[in-house]
Amino acid sequence: MSKTFASDNFSGAHPKVLENMIKINNGHQGAYGTDEYTDLGEKIIIEKLGANKVYFMLNGTGTNITILDSLTNNYGAVICSNMAHIYTHESGAASKVANITLLPVDTTDGKITIDGIKSYLYFKESYHFPRPQVISISQPTEMGAVYTIEELKELTSFAHENGLKVHMDGARISNAAAFLNVSLKEMTYWSGIDALSFGMTKNGIMFGEAAVFFNESAPEDFDYTRKQNLQLQSKMRFISGQYLAILKDDLWLKNARIANENAEYLARQLSEINEIDIVQKPSGNILYVKFPKKINTELQNFMYFYIENEESNMARLVTNFDTLKSEIDSFIEKIKELILK
């Protein structure tokens, strides 16, 4: 398949990640996280994020659900955006796997507010309702919006004052950090986040995830919860080794900046075409636009992207660390050609 604007999940792994995978493949290492690379991977994440505990996992959905499972009990609930991945794109895993009730807050860009959370707080006072125990946010949101550091601090302070922990779905946290020009530590530990799903598959690694806990919030039995939720990898070095490569010399940041710059460049080029409406400008590597319906099919055949909403004809375009400016230029020329056709 040729390059696409469909998803940053479509891109391959960064060459430096692949090089490290070959390196760590040599010889024998302990299983289930008892290898030297997992030890090093945990240490570098603790250092860069100010974390307390790190656990390597298999995938994003599993990490989200396992963390939330560990932070709630059997009557617990999680407050999230109505656009949150855990609510819309994880096939009911929260309720199926972890017996968690999700309490959605209506949003326009995926960012939940304190006012939106307040409506659920009275649930805590009655055993007739599932008790809110966690607030889950996505950084950036599924609509590409980014919480500022000030917004994160206000949200976490409010949560902690009301006895709630805050989980961050960081599938694209690299892009958010690059956009705000802040460190991963500023965005997580210094902002009061309790637990993070630390994703890098959209930014240069092949597979895997890390569950990261701050402020001694890691449950003592998380090892058991990870195993029960099918997230324990036997040859864990092939996950942790990828994190070693992507975090070394801030490769994660370089990749994210390239993806973000590509999105900005694409948005500028599209904004010069009168027939195109930019719905959501990029705050990272995602932008939402409306093309003339008559060109959708041929344009998707040229360089594939998703139509996010058929009714409103809203398309989602996602750039990658391996997207080239020349590919964006070709996409723009194709649009102009199809409009004039």
Coordinates of N, CA and C in Angstrom, one line a residue, residues 81-83 107-112 138 141-143 145 147:
S81 N -14.9 11.8 28.3 CA -15.6 12.5 27.2 C -16.5 11.5 26.4
N82 N -17.5 12.1 25.8 CA -18.4 11.2 24.9 C -17.6 10.9 23.6
M83 N -16.5 11.5 23.4 CA -15.7 11.1 22.2 C -14.5 10.3 22.6
T107 N -19.0 16.8 24.8 CA -18.0 17.7 24.4 C -18.1 18.0 22.9
T108 N -17.5 19.1 22.5 CA -17.5 19.4 21.1 C -16.1 19.0 20.4
D109 N -15.1 19.1 21.3 CA -13.7 18.8 20.7 C -13.0 17.7 21.5
G110 N -13.7 17.0 22.4 CA -13.2 15.9 23.2 C -12.6 16.3 24.5
K111 N -12.5 17.6 24.8 CA -11.9 18.1 26.0 C -13.0 18.2 27.1
I112 N -12.9 17.5 28.2 CA -13.9 17.6 29.2 C -13.6 18.8 30.2
S138 N -8.1 12.2 27.2 CA -7.1 11.8 26.1 C -6.3 13.0 25.7
T141 N -7.0 15.0 22.3 CA -8.3 14.3 22.2 C -8.4 13.6 20.8
E142 N -9.5 12.8 20.7 CA -9.8 12.2 19.5 C -10.1 13.1 18.3
M143 N -10.4 14.4 18.7 CA -10.6 15.4 17.7 C -9.4 16.3 17.4
A145 N -7.7 18.0 19.7 CA -7.5 19.2 20.6 C -6.6 18.8 21.7
Y147 N -5.1 19.7 25.6 CA -5.2 20.3 26.9 C -3.9 21.1 27.1

